[in-house]
PDB file of C-alpha atoms in Angstrom:
ATOM      1  CA  UNK A 254     -17.120  -7.983 -11.405  1.00 62.00           C
ATOM      2  CA  UNK A 255     -14.409  -6.138  -9.476  1.00 76.00           C
ATOM      3  CA  UNK A 256     -11.196  -8.107  -8.967  1.00 87.00           C
ATOM      4  CA  UNK A 257     -10.191  -8.640  -5.348  1.00 90.00           C
ATOM      5  CA  UNK A 258      -6.892  -7.064  -4.283  1.00 94.00           C
ATOM      6  CA  UNK A 259      -3.744  -9.129  -4.863  1.00 97.00           C
ATOM      7  CA  UNK A 260      -1.085  -6.807  -3.565  1.00 97.00           C
ATOM      8  CA  UNK A 261       1.989  -8.943  -4.201  1.00 97.00           C
ATOM      9  CA  UNK A 262       0.945  -9.704  -7.776  1.00 97.00           C
ATOM     10  CA  UNK A 263       0.328  -6.018  -8.508  1.00 98.00           C
ATOM     11  CA  UNK A 264       3.722  -5.027  -7.095  1.00 98.00           C
ATOM     12  CA  UNK A 265       5.483  -7.776  -9.055  1.00 98.00           C
ATOM     13  CA  UNK A 266       3.881  -6.616 -12.310  1.00 98.00           C
ATOM     14  CA  UNK A 267       4.873  -2.993 -11.666  1.00 98.00           C
ATOM     15  CA  UNK A 268       8.414  -4.152 -10.865  1.00 98.00           C
ATOM     16  CA  UNK A 269       8.543  -6.379 -13.944  1.00 98.00           C
ATOM     17  CA  UNK A 270       7.961  -3.277 -16.058  1.00 98.00           C
ATOM     18  CA  UNK A 271      10.678  -1.420 -14.083  1.00 98.00           C
ATOM     19  CA  UNK A 272       8.333   1.363 -13.026  1.00 98.00           C
ATOM     20  CA  UNK A 273       9.965   3.910 -10.736  1.00 98.00           C
ATOM     21  CA  UNK A 274       7.519   4.437  -7.892  1.00 98.00           C
ATOM     22  CA  UNK A 275       7.172   4.699  -4.132  1.00 98.00           C
ATOM     23  CA  UNK A 276       4.492   2.648  -2.374  1.00 98.00           C
ATOM     24  CA  UNK A 277       2.504   4.879  -0.007  1.00 98.00           C
ATOM     25  CA  UNK A 278      -0.817   4.617   1.837  1.00 97.00           C
ATOM     26  CA  UNK A 279      -2.109   1.607   3.712  1.00 97.00           C
ATOM     27  CA  UNK A 280       0.099  -0.993   2.036  1.00 98.00           C
ATOM     28  CA  UNK A 281       3.175   1.071   2.927  1.00 98.00           C
ATOM     29  CA  UNK A 282       1.895   1.284   6.499  1.00 98.00           C
ATOM     30  CA  UNK A 283       1.497  -2.507   6.678  1.00 98.00           C
ATOM     31  CA  UNK A 284       4.926  -3.168   5.145  1.00 98.00           C
ATOM     32  CA  UNK A 285       6.307  -0.870   7.869  1.00 98.00           C
ATOM     33  CA  UNK A 286       4.596  -2.997  10.495  1.00 97.00           C
ATOM     34  CA  UNK A 287       1.383  -1.098  11.251  1.00 97.00           C
ATOM     35  CA  UNK A 288      -1.588  -3.434  11.861  1.00 96.00           C
ATOM     36  CA  UNK A 289      -4.157  -1.698   9.682  1.00 96.00           C
ATOM     37  CA  UNK A 290      -6.386  -2.824   6.830  1.00 95.00           C
ATOM     38  CA  UNK A 291      -6.684  -1.447   3.329  1.00 95.00           C
ATOM     39  CA  UNK A 292      -8.174  -2.587   0.046  1.00 95.00           C
ATOM     40  CA  UNK A 293      -6.139  -0.614  -2.440  1.00 96.00           C
ATOM     41  CA  UNK A 294      -2.533  -0.149  -3.466  1.00 98.00           C
ATOM     42  CA  UNK A 295      -1.354   3.479  -3.558  1.00 98.00           C
ATOM     43  CA  UNK A 296       1.781   4.459  -5.449  1.00 98.00           C
ATOM     44  CA  UNK A 297       3.464   7.764  -6.340  1.00 98.00           C
ATOM     45  CA  UNK A 298       5.253   7.460  -9.669  1.00 98.00           C
ATOM     46  CA  UNK A 299       8.153   9.243 -11.327  1.00 98.00           C
ATOM     47  CA  UNK A 300       6.906  11.373 -14.194  1.00 97.00           C
ATOM     48  CA  UNK A 301       9.788  11.230 -16.615  1.00 96.00           C
ATOM     49  CA  UNK A 302       8.646  10.351 -20.156  1.00 96.00           C
ATOM     50  CA  UNK A 303      10.385   6.955 -20.050  1.00 96.00           C
ATOM     51  CA  UNK A 304       8.808   6.056 -16.733  1.00 97.00           C
ATOM     52  CA  UNK A 305       5.371   7.149 -17.907  1.00 97.00           C
ATOM     53  CA  UNK A 306       5.734   4.750 -20.844  1.00 96.00           C
ATOM     54  CA  UNK A 307       6.795   1.925 -18.504  1.00 97.00           C
ATOM     55  CA  UNK A 308       3.931   2.733 -16.140  1.00 98.00           C
ATOM     56  CA  UNK A 309       1.438   2.739 -19.005  1.00 97.00           C
ATOM     57  CA  UNK A 310       2.742  -0.667 -20.140  1.00 97.00           C
ATOM     58  CA  UNK A 311       2.408  -2.022 -16.598  1.00 98.00           C
ATOM     59  CA  UNK A 312      -1.123  -0.664 -16.339  1.00 98.00           C
ATOM     60  CA  UNK A 313      -2.007  -2.298 -19.652  1.00 97.00           C
ATOM     61  CA  UNK A 314      -0.624  -5.579 -18.251  1.00 98.00           C
ATOM     62  CA  UNK A 315      -2.781  -5.003 -15.162  1.00 98.00           C
ATOM     63  CA  UNK A 316      -5.811  -4.297 -17.416  1.00 97.00           C
ATOM     64  CA  UNK A 317      -6.293  -0.993 -15.594  1.00 97.00           C
ATOM     65  CA  UNK A 318      -9.425   1.083 -16.047  1.00 97.00           C
ATOM     66  CA  UNK A 319     -10.580   4.238 -14.255  1.00 96.00           C
ATOM     67  CA  UNK A 320     -13.079   3.778 -11.442  1.00 94.00           C
ATOM     68  CA  UNK A 321     -15.572   5.832 -13.433  1.00 91.00           C
ATOM     69  CA  UNK A 322     -18.891   6.509 -11.669  1.00 89.00           C
ATOM     70  CA  UNK A 323     -20.472   6.791 -15.101  1.00 91.00           C
ATOM     71  CA  UNK A 324     -19.461   3.241 -15.919  1.00 88.00           C
ATOM     72  CA  UNK A 325     -17.310   4.221 -18.896  1.00 91.00           C
ATOM     73  CA  UNK A 326     -14.443   1.920 -19.839  1.00 91.00           C
ATOM     74  CA  UNK A 327     -11.553   4.427 -19.710  1.00 94.00           C
ATOM     75  CA  UNK A 328      -7.944   3.289 -19.730  1.00 94.00           C
ATOM     76  CA  UNK A 329      -5.084   5.461 -18.454  1.00 94.00           C
ATOM     77  CA  UNK A 330      -2.758   7.072 -21.004  1.00 91.00           C
ATOM     78  CA  UNK A 331       0.840   8.262 -20.501  1.00 89.00           C
ATOM     79  CA  UNK A 332      -0.039  11.910 -21.154  1.00 91.00           C
ATOM     80  CA  UNK A 333      -2.718  11.877 -18.482  1.00 93.00           C
ATOM     81  CA  UNK A 334      -0.368  10.267 -15.963  1.00 96.00           C
ATOM     82  CA  UNK A 335       2.097  13.168 -16.301  1.00 96.00           C
ATOM     83  CA  UNK A 336       0.151  15.538 -14.066  1.00 93.00           C
ATOM     84  CA  UNK A 337      -0.189  16.060 -10.323  1.00 94.00           C
ATOM     85  CA  UNK A 338      -3.561  14.343 -10.146  1.00 94.00           C
ATOM     86  CA  UNK A 339      -4.741  11.084  -8.666  1.00 95.00           C
ATOM     87  CA  UNK A 340      -5.665   8.219 -10.991  1.00 96.00           C
ATOM     88  CA  UNK A 341      -8.053   5.877  -9.222  1.00 97.00           C
ATOM     89  CA  UNK A 342      -8.000   2.610 -11.121  1.00 97.00           C
ATOM     90  CA  UNK A 343      -9.418  -0.883 -11.088  1.00 97.00           C
ATOM     91  CA  UNK A 344      -7.086  -3.629 -12.252  1.00 97.00           C
ATOM     92  CA  UNK A 345      -7.041  -7.409 -12.480  1.00 97.00           C
ATOM     93  CA  UNK A 346      -5.121  -7.246  -9.179  1.00 97.00           C
ATOM     94  CA  UNK A 347      -7.669  -5.021  -7.451  1.00 97.00           C
ATOM     95  CA  UNK A 348      -7.872  -1.257  -6.943  1.00 97.00           C
ATOM     96  CA  UNK A 349      -4.637   0.649  -7.641  1.00 98.00           C
ATOM     97  CA  UNK A 350      -4.328   4.397  -7.072  1.00 98.00           C
ATOM     98  CA  UNK A 351      -1.598   6.052  -9.132  1.00 98.00           C
ATOM     99  CA  UNK A 352      -0.824   9.399  -7.534  1.00 98.00           C
ATOM    100  CA  UNK A 353       1.123  12.290  -9.012  1.00 97.00           C
ATOM    101  CA  UNK A 354       1.732  13.705  -5.551  1.00 97.00           C
ATOM    102  CA  UNK A 355       0.568  13.339  -1.957  1.00 97.00           C
ATOM    103  CA  UNK A 356       0.333  15.563   1.107  1.00 94.00           C
ATOM    104  CA  UNK A 357       1.551  19.072   0.488  1.00 95.00           C
ATOM    105  CA  UNK A 358       2.737  18.539  -3.072  1.00 96.00           C
ATOM    106  CA  UNK A 359       5.223  15.736  -2.362  1.00 97.00           C
ATOM    107  CA  UNK A 360       6.245  14.125  -5.632  1.00 98.00           C
ATOM    108  CA  UNK A 361       8.218  10.941  -6.301  1.00 98.00           C
ATOM    109  CA  UNK A 362      11.527  12.797  -6.135  1.00 98.00           C
ATOM    110  CA  UNK A 363      10.586  14.278  -2.756  1.00 98.00           C
ATOM    111  CA  UNK A 364       9.553  10.898  -1.305  1.00 98.00           C
ATOM    112  CA  UNK A 365      12.355   8.719  -2.673  1.00 98.00           C
ATOM    113  CA  UNK A 366      14.975   9.778  -0.075  1.00 98.00           C
ATOM    114  CA  UNK A 367      12.570   8.762   2.710  1.00 98.00           C
ATOM    115  CA  UNK A 368      11.784   5.366   1.191  1.00 98.00           C
ATOM    116  CA  UNK A 369      13.112   1.869   1.907  1.00 97.00           C
ATOM    117  CA  UNK A 370      13.832  -0.951  -0.523  1.00 98.00           C
ATOM    118  CA  UNK A 371      11.701  -3.934   0.479  1.00 97.00           C
ATOM    119  CA  UNK A 372      11.508  -7.370  -1.145  1.00 96.00           C
ATOM    120  CA  UNK A 373       8.025  -8.587  -1.973  1.00 95.00           C
ATOM    121  CA  UNK A 374       7.953 -11.892  -3.831  1.00 92.00           C
ATOM    122  CA  UNK A 375      10.181 -11.525  -6.876  1.00 92.00           C
ATOM    123  CA  UNK A 376      10.105  -7.729  -6.668  1.00 95.00           C
ATOM    124  CA  UNK A 377      12.111  -5.152  -4.777  1.00 97.00           C
ATOM    125  CA  UNK A 378       9.943  -2.092  -4.254  1.00 98.00           C
ATOM    126  CA  UNK A 379      10.519   1.328  -2.721  1.00 98.00           C
ATOM    127  CA  UNK A 380       8.201   1.875   0.253  1.00 98.00           C
ATOM    128  CA  UNK A 381       7.715   5.188   2.029  1.00 98.00           C
ATOM    129  CA  UNK A 382       9.127   5.187   5.562  1.00 98.00           C
ATOM    130  CA  UNK A 383       6.725   5.445   8.454  1.00 98.00           C
ATOM    131  CA  UNK A 384       7.661   8.920   9.724  1.00 97.00           C
ATOM    132  CA  UNK A 385       7.184  10.536   6.308  1.00 98.00           C
ATOM    133  CA  UNK A 386       4.032   8.498   5.749  1.00 98.00           C
ATOM    134  CA  UNK A 387       2.661   9.977   8.972  1.00 97.00           C
ATOM    135  CA  UNK A 388       3.588  13.498   7.848  1.00 97.00           C
ATOM    136  CA  UNK A 389       1.863  13.075   4.487  1.00 96.00           C
ATOM    137  CA  UNK A 390      -1.293  11.852   6.205  1.00 95.00           C
ATOM    138  CA  UNK A 391      -1.179  14.812   8.587  1.00 95.00           C
ATOM    139  CA  UNK A 392      -0.829  17.103   5.578  1.00 95.00           C
ATOM    140  CA  UNK A 393      -3.674  15.445   3.681  1.00 92.00           C
ATOM    141  CA  UNK A 394      -5.907  15.863   6.727  1.00 90.00           C
ATOM    142  CA  UNK A 395      -8.767  13.799   5.355  1.00 91.00           C
ATOM    143  CA  UNK A 396     -10.943  11.818   7.752  1.00 93.00           C
ATOM    144  CA  UNK A 397      -9.606   8.504   6.454  1.00 90.00           C
ATOM    145  CA  UNK A 398      -6.015   9.676   6.943  1.00 90.00           C
ATOM    146  CA  UNK A 399      -6.609  11.049  10.425  1.00 92.00           C
ATOM    147  CA  UNK A 400      -8.377   7.828  11.444  1.00 93.00           C
ATOM    148  CA  UNK A 401      -5.176   5.761  11.191  1.00 94.00           C
ATOM    149  CA  UNK A 402      -2.724   8.329  12.553  1.00 96.00           C
ATOM    150  CA  UNK A 403      -2.919   7.013  16.106  1.00 95.00           C
ATOM    151  CA  UNK A 404      -1.864   3.486  15.219  1.00 96.00           C
ATOM    152  CA  UNK A 405       0.815   4.738  12.811  1.00 97.00           C
ATOM    153  CA  UNK A 406       2.320   6.938  15.534  1.00 96.00           C
ATOM    154  CA  UNK A 407       2.181   4.066  18.024  1.00 95.00           C
ATOM    155  CA  UNK A 408       3.908   1.784  15.498  1.00 97.00           C
ATOM    156  CA  UNK A 409       6.619   4.389  14.925  1.00 97.00           C
ATOM    157  CA  UNK A 410       7.088   4.657  18.673  1.00 95.00           C
ATOM    158  CA  UNK A 411       7.473   0.884  18.968  1.00 94.00           C
ATOM    159  CA  UNK A 412      10.154   0.881  16.271  1.00 92.00           C
ATOM    160  CA  UNK A 413      12.127   3.416  18.270  1.00 82.00           C
ATOM    161  CA  UNK A 414      12.440   5.713  15.237  1.00 71.00           C
ATOM    162  CA  UNK A 415      11.538   9.391  15.019  1.00 58.00           C
TER     163      UNK A 415
ATOM    164  CA  UNK B  62       2.857 -30.125  13.824  1.00 63.00           C
ATOM    165  CA  UNK B  63       1.564 -27.853  16.579  1.00 76.00           C
ATOM    166  CA  UNK B  64       4.398 -27.183  19.025  1.00 76.00           C
ATOM    167  CA  UNK B  65       2.368 -24.923  21.310  1.00 79.00           C
ATOM    168  CA  UNK B  66       2.177 -25.474  25.051  1.00 75.00           C
ATOM    169  CA  UNK B  67      -0.761 -24.970  27.412  1.00 75.00           C
ATOM    170  CA  UNK B  68      -0.679 -21.543  29.017  1.00 72.00           C
ATOM    171  CA  UNK B  69      -1.365 -22.830  32.513  1.00 72.00           C
ATOM    172  CA  UNK B  70      -0.179 -20.427  35.151  1.00 67.00           C
ATOM    173  CA  UNK B  71       0.004 -17.483  32.770  1.00 66.00           C
ATOM    174  CA  UNK B  72      -2.136 -14.592  33.934  1.00 67.00           C
ATOM    175  CA  UNK B  73      -4.272 -12.723  31.457  1.00 69.00           C
ATOM    176  CA  UNK B  74      -2.410  -9.697  30.153  1.00 65.00           C
ATOM    177  CA  UNK B  75      -3.570  -6.156  30.803  1.00 66.00           C
ATOM    178  CA  UNK B  76      -5.152  -4.173  27.996  1.00 69.00           C
ATOM    179  CA  UNK B  77      -2.222  -2.539  26.209  1.00 71.00           C
ATOM    180  CA  UNK B  78      -4.210  -0.959  23.418  1.00 68.00           C
ATOM    181  CA  UNK B  79      -2.661  -2.126  20.166  1.00 82.00           C
ATOM    182  CA  UNK B  80       0.903  -2.433  21.450  1.00 90.00           C
ATOM    183  CA  UNK B  81       1.054  -6.242  21.489  1.00 91.00           C
ATOM    184  CA  UNK B  82      -0.492  -6.383  18.017  1.00 93.00           C
ATOM    185  CA  UNK B  83       2.031  -3.847  16.729  1.00 96.00           C
ATOM    186  CA  UNK B  84       4.923  -5.761  18.319  1.00 95.00           C
ATOM    187  CA  UNK B  85       3.692  -8.965  16.703  1.00 96.00           C
ATOM    188  CA  UNK B  86       3.491  -7.264  13.292  1.00 97.00           C
ATOM    189  CA  UNK B  87       6.959  -5.795  13.762  1.00 97.00           C
ATOM    190  CA  UNK B  88       8.288  -9.288  14.537  1.00 97.00           C
ATOM    191  CA  UNK B  89       7.277 -10.398  11.022  1.00 98.00           C
ATOM    192  CA  UNK B  90       9.150  -9.792   7.795  1.00 97.00           C
ATOM    193  CA  UNK B  91       7.620  -7.158   5.495  1.00 97.00           C
ATOM    194  CA  UNK B  92       6.494  -9.920   3.133  1.00 96.00           C
ATOM    195  CA  UNK B  93       4.793 -11.762   5.988  1.00 97.00           C
ATOM    196  CA  UNK B  94       3.079  -8.505   7.024  1.00 98.00           C
ATOM    197  CA  UNK B  95       1.728  -8.183   3.496  1.00 97.00           C
ATOM    198  CA  UNK B  96       0.525 -11.784   3.698  1.00 97.00           C
ATOM    199  CA  UNK B  97      -1.395 -10.894   6.880  1.00 97.00           C
ATOM    200  CA  UNK B  98      -3.097  -8.022   5.044  1.00 97.00           C
ATOM    201  CA  UNK B  99      -3.798 -10.261   2.042  1.00 97.00           C
ATOM    202  CA  UNK B 100      -5.350 -12.844   4.340  1.00 96.00           C
ATOM    203  CA  UNK B 101      -7.606 -10.189   5.855  1.00 95.00           C
ATOM    204  CA  UNK B 102      -8.694  -8.990   2.417  1.00 94.00           C
ATOM    205  CA  UNK B 103      -9.323 -12.547   1.217  1.00 94.00           C
ATOM    206  CA  UNK B 104     -11.381 -13.332   4.318  1.00 93.00           C
ATOM    207  CA  UNK B 105     -13.426 -10.162   3.882  1.00 90.00           C
ATOM    208  CA  UNK B 106     -14.074 -11.083   0.248  1.00 86.00           C
ATOM    209  CA  UNK B 107     -15.196 -14.582   1.243  1.00 86.00           C
ATOM    210  CA  UNK B 108     -17.563 -13.152   3.824  1.00 86.00           C
ATOM    211  CA  UNK B 109     -18.885 -10.698   1.239  1.00 79.00           C
ATOM    212  CA  UNK B 110     -19.513 -13.559  -1.135  1.00 78.00           C
ATOM    213  CA  UNK B 111     -21.401 -15.461   1.521  1.00 71.00           C
ATOM    214  CA  UNK B 112     -18.776 -18.191   1.816  1.00 62.00           C
ATOM    215  CA  UNK B 113     -17.715 -17.362   5.336  1.00 55.00           C
ATOM    216  CA  UNK B 114     -17.978 -20.031   8.001  1.00 53.00           C
TER     217      UNK B 114
END
């Protein structure tokens, strides 16, 4: 049985393990005030060796496994998390996507300056700002990204930011 | 306790697209926004499990 998303719990566990990451995707959009729906938590992580170890510990705590179409029970390893790829996981707090980069090759270090510190429960997490979130979705250009661009742009307009 | 008042005399608002919804979301704290999303997800899960009302 797939666990239903529990966004706050997932963020608190990642914060408990002191994982350096930026929240992106739909949850970042919602935290920025956009009224959209999503079922997974997307994060871009720092890929220093220490952070990969902390991330792996957090993912063990979250009981993370790959969303493997073949039904294999594959857990993420630090070495595999060091690359640019996307790790699409199921956890006890719902689907979590751990992303090496987004858009046109934007890594953690590229996104961090455009992120905000936001309190969620007992955690303080870095969340990608709305204007950069919009740019990354424009760059990704997938149908699912393009589908929410209108409401993200309207939200940005309402905030008065550029 | 419900402190709402009847909306007598208030005309229906024009269709503003999603602007009023966005303004309402922006009036919330980030944590409250996440709670709105969590509530949506929980409701969808209940409906999927056949427990919806």
